[in-house]
Amino acid sequence: MNSSQLSPRVGHYRWRIIALLFFATTINYIDRQVLGMLKPIITDDIHISEADYGYIVSAFQAAYAVGLLFIGRIIDKFGTRISYAVAIVVWSLAGCFHAAARGALGFGIARFFLGLGESANFPAAIKATAEWFPVKERALATGIFNAGSNIGAVVSPIIVTCVTVAYGWQMAFIITGALGLVWMVFWLWCYRVPREAKGLSRAEYDYINQDEKTASAAAPEEEGPRPTWWALMKQRSTVGICLARFVCDWVWWFFLFWTPDFLEKAYGVHIQQMVLPLIVIYTFSSFGGIAGGYISSRLIALGRSVGFARRTGLLVCALLVIPVLLIPGIGSLWGSILIISLACFAHQGWASNIYTVVSDYYPKSSVATMTSMSSFAGSVGGVLAASFVGNVLEITGSYFVVFMIAGFAYLMAWALLQAFLPRRARA
């Protein structure tokens, strides 16, 4: 389905905005993945230990978590246009600064500011989508810009490998970091809120704002001020969702930041040979979100309850991660790649359902706050897990323990949801 099929006569200006959001999200994932791609080279060049690398990853996760606490309020106060531009300048300059790092401290500082800037990407993109799209198109628009995360993970190995082989690892950070600065020029040139956009037709403006005409018909429970974190934390469902994300979100970050290092250590895959395996892994994962959402949507269409459908979709995804337990003893490069691909596929399916669970169990006035809370919980888990993984590798020299824990993490998270979520959703 394309934009012309949705509304052929109202104009297409809003799809330019989605194109910008798509490229920003792509750049976001390219910048965060460069370090993982280059870890084997950097650790040999400047002798960073496994524990140090874990702390460097923790610095990113900690800053990302801290950013989630206040970035939404900043975006609401200063507007999407300026806030997004400042955020991408911060993370782009931080990406470039990696090239100047000469030890764990320098990389830690660079990763901290990278995480702080990147924490604004999804809140700003979601707000921009709400500003530029009517309710009936927002899911499609969000799906389009969010696809940039998978595209970024796919193209990053190609860009980083080519630049590193030709010019060295420092230049890989500089060139990928500069991509965001180029994007920022186009963003400031093109982006305004609809009422200030000069190239927007009156017909498309009315189309974008069609929902305001029926806003007064909203149910009472959807109105009112956004609840505080403390008010939400008193609910059992909040505890369950936050604990679930704390327990398993880190697995995705583990695959993102440590897969190149694992393939190099276990199978001798060097950077020139890393491109195809990583493209396979993240291309495969890009279909997971669609598949995970389809499972629960199909069950609802067949007459099952929303709660049952979400739980079933989450359980299927949790079970698909378990085969990573086999990786330490499998002895086959492409066998390991396929299992990691399946786990990343499952994670994206899990993410589609866990985000939707929030809208199933909470009114609209709470969804944004609850999403922020659960994302913060997941980021805190990522901070602790990154340091844990680094120290385990430093002590044991093996990925065995990490894969054992990762294999059961989603099943444990599913059990927590079973224990804390009410059997019946609001939806």
Short mmCIF file of C-alpha atoms in Angstrom, two decimals:
data_model
loop_
_atom_site.label_atom_id
_atom_site.label_comp_id
_atom_site.label_asym_id
_atom_site.label_seq_id
_atom_site.Cartn_x
_atom_site.Cartn_y
_atom_site.Cartn_z
CA MET A 1 0.00 0.00 0.00
CA ASN A 2 1.40 3.43 -0.84
CA SER A 3 0.44 6.94 0.08
CA SER A 4 -1.36 7.58 -3.20
CA GLN A 5 -3.68 4.67 -2.57
CA LEU A 6 -4.59 6.05 0.84
CA SER A 7 -5.56 9.59 -0.16
CA PRO A 8 -4.89 10.44 -3.83
CA ARG A 9 -6.40 13.95 -3.79
CA VAL A 10 -5.19 15.51 -0.55
CA GLY A 11 -1.46 15.76 -1.30
CA HIS A 12 1.68 13.96 -0.20
CA TYR A 13 3.70 16.52 1.74
CA ARG A 14 3.41 14.52 4.97
CA TRP A 15 5.23 11.55 3.36
CA ARG A 16 8.32 13.74 2.98
CA ILE A 17 8.32 14.00 6.76
CA ILE A 18 8.19 10.22 7.12
CA ALA A 19 11.10 9.92 4.67
CA LEU A 20 13.13 12.21 6.93
CA LEU A 21 12.18 10.19 10.02
CA PHE A 22 13.09 6.96 8.22
CA PHE A 23 16.57 8.24 7.36
CA ALA A 24 17.10 9.60 10.88
CA THR A 25 16.26 6.20 12.37
CA THR A 26 18.55 4.50 9.86
CA ILE A 27 21.41 6.81 10.83
CA ASN A 28 20.58 6.24 14.50
CA TYR A 29 21.18 2.50 14.16
CA ILE A 30 24.24 2.91 11.94
CA ASP A 31 25.93 5.11 14.54
CA ARG A 32 25.19 2.82 17.46
CA GLN A 33 26.39 -0.30 15.61
CA VAL A 34 29.79 0.95 14.43
CA LEU A 35 31.58 0.15 17.69
CA GLY A 36 30.33 -3.44 17.74
CA MET A 37 31.51 -3.90 14.15
CA LEU A 38 34.97 -2.58 14.96
CA LYS A 39 35.43 -4.15 18.39
CA PRO A 40 37.90 -6.86 17.28
CA ILE A 41 40.09 -4.28 15.51
CA ILE A 42 39.91 -1.64 18.25
CA THR A 43 40.64 -4.05 21.11
CA ASP A 44 43.74 -5.28 19.29
CA ASP A 45 44.85 -1.76 18.39
CA ILE A 46 44.51 -0.02 21.75
CA HIS A 47 44.17 -3.03 24.06
CA ILE A 48 40.74 -2.61 25.62
CA SER A 49 39.78 -5.56 27.85
CA GLU A 50 36.47 -7.41 27.70
CA ALA A 51 35.43 -5.86 31.01
CA ASP A 52 36.30 -2.39 29.71
CA TYR A 53 34.21 -2.97 26.60
CA GLY A 54 31.30 -4.00 28.81
CA TYR A 55 31.61 -0.75 30.75
CA ILE A 56 31.74 1.22 27.49
CA VAL A 57 28.49 -0.39 26.34
CA SER A 58 27.01 0.30 29.80
CA ALA A 59 27.86 4.00 29.38
CA PHE A 60 25.71 4.10 26.25
CA GLN A 61 22.86 2.23 27.92
CA ALA A 62 22.98 4.41 31.03
CA ALA A 63 22.85 7.63 29.00
CA TYR A 64 20.03 6.23 26.88
CA ALA A 65 18.07 5.42 30.04
CA VAL A 66 18.73 8.83 31.59
CA GLY A 67 17.70 10.53 28.37
CA LEU A 68 14.36 8.73 28.36
CA LEU A 69 13.55 10.30 31.74
CA PHE A 70 13.47 13.88 30.48
CA ILE A 71 13.71 14.02 26.69
CA GLY A 72 9.95 13.83 26.12
CA ARG A 73 9.35 16.88 28.29
CA ILE A 74 12.09 18.79 26.43
CA ILE A 75 10.59 17.91 23.04
CA ASP A 76 7.13 19.00 24.19
CA LYS A 77 8.52 22.29 25.49
CA PHE A 78 10.80 23.34 22.63
CA GLY A 79 9.10 21.59 19.72
CA THR A 80 10.01 18.69 17.47
CA ARG A 81 11.97 20.68 14.87
CA ILE A 82 14.60 22.22 17.16
CA SER A 83 14.76 19.35 19.67
CA TYR A 84 15.33 16.69 17.01
CA ALA A 85 17.99 18.81 15.30
CA VAL A 86 19.89 19.37 18.54
CA ALA A 87 19.66 15.70 19.44
CA ILE A 88 21.10 14.48 16.14
CA VAL A 89 23.92 17.05 16.34
CA VAL A 90 24.79 15.72 19.80
CA TRP A 91 24.82 12.06 18.75
CA SER A 92 26.59 12.80 15.43
CA LEU A 93 29.41 14.73 17.08
CA ALA A 94 29.64 11.99 19.71
CA GLY A 95 29.91 9.43 16.90
CA CYS A 96 32.76 11.40 15.32
CA PHE A 97 34.51 11.80 18.70
CA HIS A 98 35.00 8.00 18.86
CA ALA A 99 37.82 8.50 16.34
CA ALA A 100 39.76 10.57 18.88
CA ALA A 101 39.41 8.06 21.74
CA ARG A 102 42.60 6.32 22.81
CA GLY A 103 41.32 4.23 25.67
CA ALA A 104 38.29 2.95 27.55
CA LEU A 105 37.59 6.33 29.17
CA GLY A 106 37.49 8.16 25.84
CA PHE A 107 35.19 5.56 24.30
CA GLY A 108 33.02 5.61 27.41
CA ILE A 109 32.56 9.39 27.18
CA ALA A 110 31.78 9.17 23.47
CA ARG A 111 29.26 6.38 24.01
CA PHE A 112 27.59 8.28 26.86
CA PHE A 113 26.88 11.32 24.69
CA LEU A 114 25.89 9.06 21.79
CA GLY A 115 23.29 7.38 24.01
CA LEU A 116 22.08 10.70 25.39
CA GLY A 117 21.48 12.11 21.92
CA GLU A 118 20.00 8.92 20.48
CA SER A 119 17.43 8.65 23.27
CA ALA A 120 15.51 11.46 21.54
CA ASN A 121 15.04 9.64 18.25
CA PHE A 122 11.89 7.61 18.90
CA PRO A 123 10.08 10.14 21.14
CA ALA A 124 10.72 12.89 18.55
CA ALA A 125 9.79 10.69 15.60
CA ILE A 126 6.58 9.53 17.25
CA LYS A 127 5.64 13.12 18.12
CA ALA A 128 6.37 14.24 14.54
CA THR A 129 4.17 11.43 13.25
CA ALA A 130 1.34 12.56 15.54
CA GLU A 131 1.75 16.13 14.29
CA TRP A 132 1.66 15.18 10.61
CA PHE A 133 -0.69 12.19 10.33
CA PRO A 134 -4.32 11.46 11.16
CA VAL A 135 -4.92 8.57 13.54
CA LYS A 136 -5.83 6.11 10.80
CA GLU A 137 -2.42 6.53 9.09
CA ARG A 138 -0.15 6.68 12.12
CA ALA A 139 0.45 2.95 12.44
CA LEU A 140 1.56 2.75 8.80
CA ALA A 141 3.71 5.86 9.14
CA THR A 142 5.32 4.55 12.33
CA GLY A 143 6.01 1.21 10.67
CA ILE A 144 7.74 2.95 7.78
CA PHE A 145 10.09 5.10 9.85
CA ASN A 146 10.77 2.27 12.32
CA ALA A 147 11.93 0.11 9.40
CA GLY A 148 14.96 2.39 9.39
CA SER A 149 16.28 0.55 12.45
CA ASN A 150 16.60 -2.69 10.50
CA ILE A 151 17.92 -0.96 7.38
CA GLY A 152 20.55 0.75 9.52
CA ALA A 153 21.62 -2.59 10.96
CA VAL A 154 21.87 -4.05 7.44
CA VAL A 155 23.79 -1.23 5.73
CA SER A 156 26.12 -0.50 8.64
CA PRO A 157 28.37 -3.54 7.99
CA ILE A 158 28.74 -2.51 4.34
CA ILE A 159 29.65 1.12 5.10
CA VAL A 160 31.92 0.34 8.05
CA THR A 161 33.78 -2.45 6.28
CA CYS A 162 34.44 -0.45 3.11
CA VAL A 163 35.61 2.65 4.97
CA THR A 164 37.73 0.74 7.50
CA VAL A 165 39.53 -1.33 4.88
CA ALA A 166 40.22 1.78 2.77
CA TYR A 167 40.93 4.44 5.42
CA GLY A 168 41.11 2.87 8.90
CA TRP A 169 38.70 2.47 11.81
CA GLN A 170 38.89 6.12 12.91
CA MET A 171 37.51 7.31 9.57
CA ALA A 172 34.60 4.86 9.88
CA PHE A 173 33.41 6.76 12.98
CA ILE A 174 33.91 10.16 11.34
CA ILE A 175 32.03 9.34 8.13
CA THR A 176 29.10 7.61 9.83
CA GLY A 177 28.89 10.40 12.40
CA ALA A 178 28.81 13.03 9.65
CA LEU A 179 25.70 11.44 8.10
CA GLY A 180 23.56 12.92 10.86
CA LEU A 181 24.89 16.42 10.27
CA VAL A 182 23.89 16.16 6.60
CA TRP A 183 20.42 14.96 7.63
CA MET A 184 20.07 17.89 10.04
CA VAL A 185 20.39 20.39 7.17
CA PHE A 186 17.49 18.77 5.28
CA TRP A 187 15.46 18.52 8.49
CA LEU A 188 15.72 22.23 9.34
CA TRP A 189 14.97 23.12 5.72
CA CYS A 190 11.88 20.90 5.37
CA TYR A 191 10.29 20.48 8.77
CA ARG A 192 7.63 22.73 10.22
CA VAL A 193 4.45 21.86 12.04
CA PRO A 194 1.57 21.66 9.53
CA ARG A 195 0.15 25.10 10.28
CA GLU A 196 3.56 26.67 9.42
CA ALA A 197 4.47 24.52 6.39
CA LYS A 198 4.44 26.69 3.26
CA GLY A 199 4.17 23.87 0.74
CA LEU A 200 1.21 22.18 2.42
CA SER A 201 -2.15 22.43 0.65
CA ARG A 202 -5.30 23.34 2.53
CA ALA A 203 -6.84 19.98 1.60
CA GLU A 204 -3.94 18.04 3.08
CA TYR A 205 -3.90 20.26 6.18
CA ASP A 206 -7.58 19.49 6.80
CA TYR A 207 -6.92 15.81 6.15
CA ILE A 208 -4.10 15.73 8.73
CA ASN A 209 -6.25 17.46 11.35
CA GLN A 210 -9.47 15.56 10.69
CA ASP A 211 -9.43 13.91 14.13
CA GLU A 212 -9.69 17.23 15.96
CA LYS A 213 -13.28 17.51 14.79
CA THR A 214 -14.27 14.42 16.74
CA ALA A 215 -11.96 14.84 19.74
CA SER A 216 -14.86 15.78 21.99
CA ALA A 217 -16.33 12.33 21.45
CA ALA A 218 -13.46 10.63 23.28
CA ALA A 219 -14.38 8.42 26.19
CA PRO A 220 -13.95 10.02 29.62
CA GLU A 221 -11.18 7.64 30.60
CA GLU A 222 -9.10 8.77 27.58
CA GLU A 223 -9.10 12.39 28.70
CA GLY A 224 -7.42 14.28 31.50
CA PRO A 225 -3.81 14.92 32.51
CA ARG A 226 -1.11 12.33 32.04
CA PRO A 227 -0.66 10.29 35.25
CA THR A 228 2.58 10.37 37.20
CA TRP A 229 5.09 7.53 37.22
CA TRP A 230 4.28 6.84 40.85
CA ALA A 231 0.55 6.47 40.13
CA LEU A 232 1.29 3.96 37.38
CA MET A 233 3.79 2.02 39.49
CA LYS A 234 1.03 1.16 41.93
CA GLN A 235 -0.56 -1.06 39.27
CA ARG A 236 0.44 -4.72 39.04
CA SER A 237 0.44 -4.60 35.25
CA THR A 238 3.05 -1.82 35.32
CA VAL A 239 5.32 -3.88 37.52
CA GLY A 240 4.94 -6.90 35.23
CA ILE A 241 5.66 -5.05 32.00
CA CYS A 242 8.65 -3.20 33.46
CA LEU A 243 10.12 -6.39 34.96
CA ALA A 244 9.64 -8.24 31.66
CA ARG A 245 11.54 -5.60 29.73
CA PHE A 246 14.24 -5.41 32.40
CA VAL A 247 14.80 -9.15 32.11
CA CYS A 248 14.99 -9.50 28.32
CA ASP A 249 15.63 -6.20 26.50
CA TRP A 250 19.37 -6.58 27.00
CA VAL A 251 19.48 -9.66 24.72
CA TRP A 252 18.86 -7.51 21.63
CA TRP A 253 21.65 -5.14 22.65
CA PHE A 254 23.91 -8.14 23.24
CA PHE A 255 23.40 -9.36 19.69
CA LEU A 256 23.84 -5.84 18.33
CA PHE A 257 27.09 -5.08 20.17
CA TRP A 258 28.74 -8.49 20.58
CA THR A 259 27.86 -10.59 17.51
CA PRO A 260 30.84 -9.38 15.41
CA ASP A 261 33.20 -10.15 18.28
CA PHE A 262 31.68 -13.61 18.82
CA LEU A 263 31.95 -14.52 15.13
CA GLU A 264 35.57 -13.35 15.07
CA LYS A 265 36.57 -15.28 18.20
CA ALA A 266 34.58 -18.46 17.50
CA TYR A 267 35.04 -18.78 13.75
CA GLY A 268 37.82 -16.38 12.76
CA VAL A 269 35.48 -14.14 10.76
CA HIS A 270 37.36 -10.91 10.09
CA ILE A 271 35.81 -7.57 9.20
CA GLN A 272 35.96 -8.13 5.43
CA GLN A 273 34.01 -11.38 5.89
CA MET A 274 31.54 -9.94 8.42
CA VAL A 275 29.27 -8.15 5.95
CA LEU A 276 27.24 -11.10 4.67
CA PRO A 277 26.58 -12.72 8.09
CA LEU A 278 25.36 -9.42 9.58
CA ILE A 279 23.21 -8.63 6.55
CA VAL A 280 21.59 -12.07 6.88
CA ILE A 281 20.97 -11.63 10.62
CA TYR A 282 19.36 -8.20 10.43
CA THR A 283 17.48 -8.79 7.19
CA PHE A 284 15.92 -11.85 8.80
CA SER A 285 15.10 -9.87 11.95
CA SER A 286 13.32 -7.20 9.92
CA PHE A 287 10.49 -9.65 9.21
CA GLY A 288 10.08 -10.57 12.88
CA GLY A 289 8.03 -7.52 13.81
CA ILE A 290 5.53 -8.20 11.04
CA ALA A 291 5.29 -11.89 11.91
CA GLY A 292 4.92 -11.28 15.65
CA GLY A 293 2.18 -8.73 15.09
CA TYR A 294 0.43 -11.04 12.61
CA ILE A 295 0.20 -13.91 15.11
CA SER A 296 -1.72 -11.93 17.72
CA SER A 297 -3.79 -10.02 15.15
CA ARG A 298 -4.79 -13.29 13.49
CA LEU A 299 -5.86 -14.81 16.79
CA ILE A 300 -8.00 -11.76 17.56
CA ALA A 301 -9.56 -12.04 14.09
CA LEU A 302 -10.40 -15.68 14.88
CA GLY A 303 -12.33 -14.58 17.96
CA ARG A 304 -9.78 -15.08 20.75
CA SER A 305 -9.47 -12.44 23.46
CA VAL A 306 -6.87 -9.67 23.19
CA GLY A 307 -5.09 -10.89 26.32
CA PHE A 308 -4.88 -14.47 25.01
CA ALA A 309 -3.66 -13.29 21.59
CA ARG A 310 -0.86 -11.13 23.01
CA ARG A 311 0.26 -13.82 25.45
CA THR A 312 0.33 -16.43 22.69
CA GLY A 313 2.31 -14.19 20.36
CA LEU A 314 4.81 -13.43 23.12
CA LEU A 315 5.14 -17.11 24.05
CA VAL A 316 5.87 -18.14 20.46
CA CYS A 317 8.60 -15.49 20.25
CA ALA A 318 10.06 -16.53 23.63
CA LEU A 319 10.30 -20.15 22.50
CA LEU A 320 12.07 -19.18 19.28
CA VAL A 321 14.94 -17.63 21.27
CA ILE A 322 15.71 -20.82 23.22
CA PRO A 323 17.86 -22.42 20.44
CA VAL A 324 20.66 -19.91 21.21
CA LEU A 325 21.53 -22.38 24.00
CA LEU A 326 22.98 -24.60 21.26
CA ILE A 327 25.37 -22.01 19.83
CA PRO A 328 28.42 -22.65 22.08
CA GLY A 329 28.58 -26.30 20.99
CA ILE A 330 27.31 -26.12 17.44
CA GLY A 331 30.70 -25.75 15.73
CA SER A 332 29.18 -24.37 12.51
CA LEU A 333 29.48 -20.74 11.42
CA TRP A 334 26.27 -20.67 9.38
CA GLY A 335 24.46 -22.79 11.93
CA SER A 336 25.24 -20.14 14.56
CA ILE A 337 24.29 -17.33 12.19
CA LEU A 338 20.92 -18.92 11.47
CA ILE A 339 20.18 -19.42 15.18
CA ILE A 340 21.16 -15.81 15.97
CA SER A 341 18.98 -14.69 13.03
CA LEU A 342 16.06 -16.64 14.46
CA ALA A 343 16.60 -15.07 17.90
CA CYS A 344 16.70 -11.54 16.41
CA PHE A 345 13.60 -12.35 14.36
CA ALA A 346 11.89 -13.46 17.58
CA HIS A 347 12.97 -10.34 19.46
CA GLN A 348 11.37 -8.07 16.88
CA GLY A 349 8.17 -10.12 17.09
CA TRP A 350 8.32 -9.87 20.88
CA ALA A 351 8.80 -6.08 20.63
CA SER A 352 5.73 -5.70 18.39
CA ASN A 353 3.59 -7.41 21.02
CA ILE A 354 5.09 -5.93 24.19
CA TYR A 355 4.63 -2.38 22.89
CA THR A 356 1.04 -3.20 21.93
CA VAL A 357 0.36 -4.69 25.36
CA VAL A 358 0.75 -1.19 26.80
CA SER A 359 -2.05 0.18 24.62
CA ASP A 360 -4.16 -2.90 25.46
CA TYR A 361 -4.00 -2.36 29.21
CA TYR A 362 -3.75 1.43 29.57
CA PRO A 363 -5.90 4.37 28.41
CA LYS A 364 -4.50 6.75 25.80
CA SER A 365 -3.63 9.32 28.44
CA SER A 366 -1.19 6.82 30.00
CA VAL A 367 0.32 5.11 26.97
CA ALA A 368 3.20 7.54 26.35
CA THR A 369 4.20 7.66 30.01
CA MET A 370 3.96 3.90 30.37
CA THR A 371 6.02 3.34 27.23
CA SER A 372 8.69 5.65 28.61
CA MET A 373 8.69 3.84 31.95
CA SER A 374 9.01 0.39 30.44
CA SER A 375 11.74 1.57 28.04
CA PHE A 376 13.63 3.00 30.98
CA ALA A 377 13.36 -0.34 32.80
CA GLY A 378 14.68 -2.13 29.72
CA SER A 379 17.58 0.31 29.45
CA VAL A 380 18.52 -0.18 33.11
CA GLY A 381 18.59 -3.93 32.49
CA GLY A 382 20.81 -3.25 29.49
CA VAL A 383 23.25 -1.21 31.58
CA LEU A 384 23.67 -3.98 34.15
CA ALA A 385 23.77 -6.75 31.55
CA ALA A 386 26.47 -5.05 29.46
CA SER A 387 28.83 -4.85 32.44
CA PHE A 388 27.94 -8.42 33.39
CA VAL A 389 28.62 -9.74 29.89
CA GLY A 390 31.96 -7.93 29.72
CA ASN A 391 33.11 -9.34 33.05
CA VAL A 392 31.93 -12.87 32.24
CA LEU A 393 33.91 -12.82 29.01
CA GLU A 394 36.92 -11.39 30.82
CA ILE A 395 36.85 -14.12 33.47
CA THR A 396 35.80 -17.15 31.43
CA GLY A 397 36.94 -16.24 27.93
CA SER A 398 33.76 -17.91 26.67
CA TYR A 399 30.25 -16.92 25.54
CA PHE A 400 28.75 -20.10 27.04
CA VAL A 401 27.23 -18.51 30.18
CA VAL A 402 25.87 -15.52 28.27
CA PHE A 403 24.09 -17.68 25.68
CA MET A 404 22.65 -19.88 28.43
CA ILE A 405 21.06 -16.89 30.16
CA ALA A 406 19.94 -15.26 26.90
CA GLY A 407 18.19 -18.46 25.83
CA PHE A 408 15.80 -18.38 28.79
CA ALA A 409 15.46 -14.60 29.26
CA TYR A 410 12.31 -14.19 27.15
CA LEU A 411 10.63 -17.21 28.68
CA MET A 412 11.29 -15.74 32.13
CA ALA A 413 9.88 -12.40 30.96
CA TRP A 414 6.78 -14.16 29.64
CA ALA A 415 6.30 -15.87 33.02
CA LEU A 416 6.45 -12.47 34.74
CA LEU A 417 3.77 -11.13 32.42
CA GLN A 418 1.64 -14.19 33.20
CA ALA A 419 2.00 -13.50 36.91
CA PHE A 420 1.34 -9.76 36.89
CA LEU A 421 -0.95 -8.93 33.98
CA PRO A 422 -4.71 -9.23 34.46
CA ARG A 423 -6.27 -11.99 32.39
CA ARG A 424 -8.46 -9.50 30.57
CA ALA A 425 -7.14 -6.45 28.73
CA ARG A 426 -8.96 -3.12 28.50
CA ALA A 427 -9.09 -3.34 24.69
#
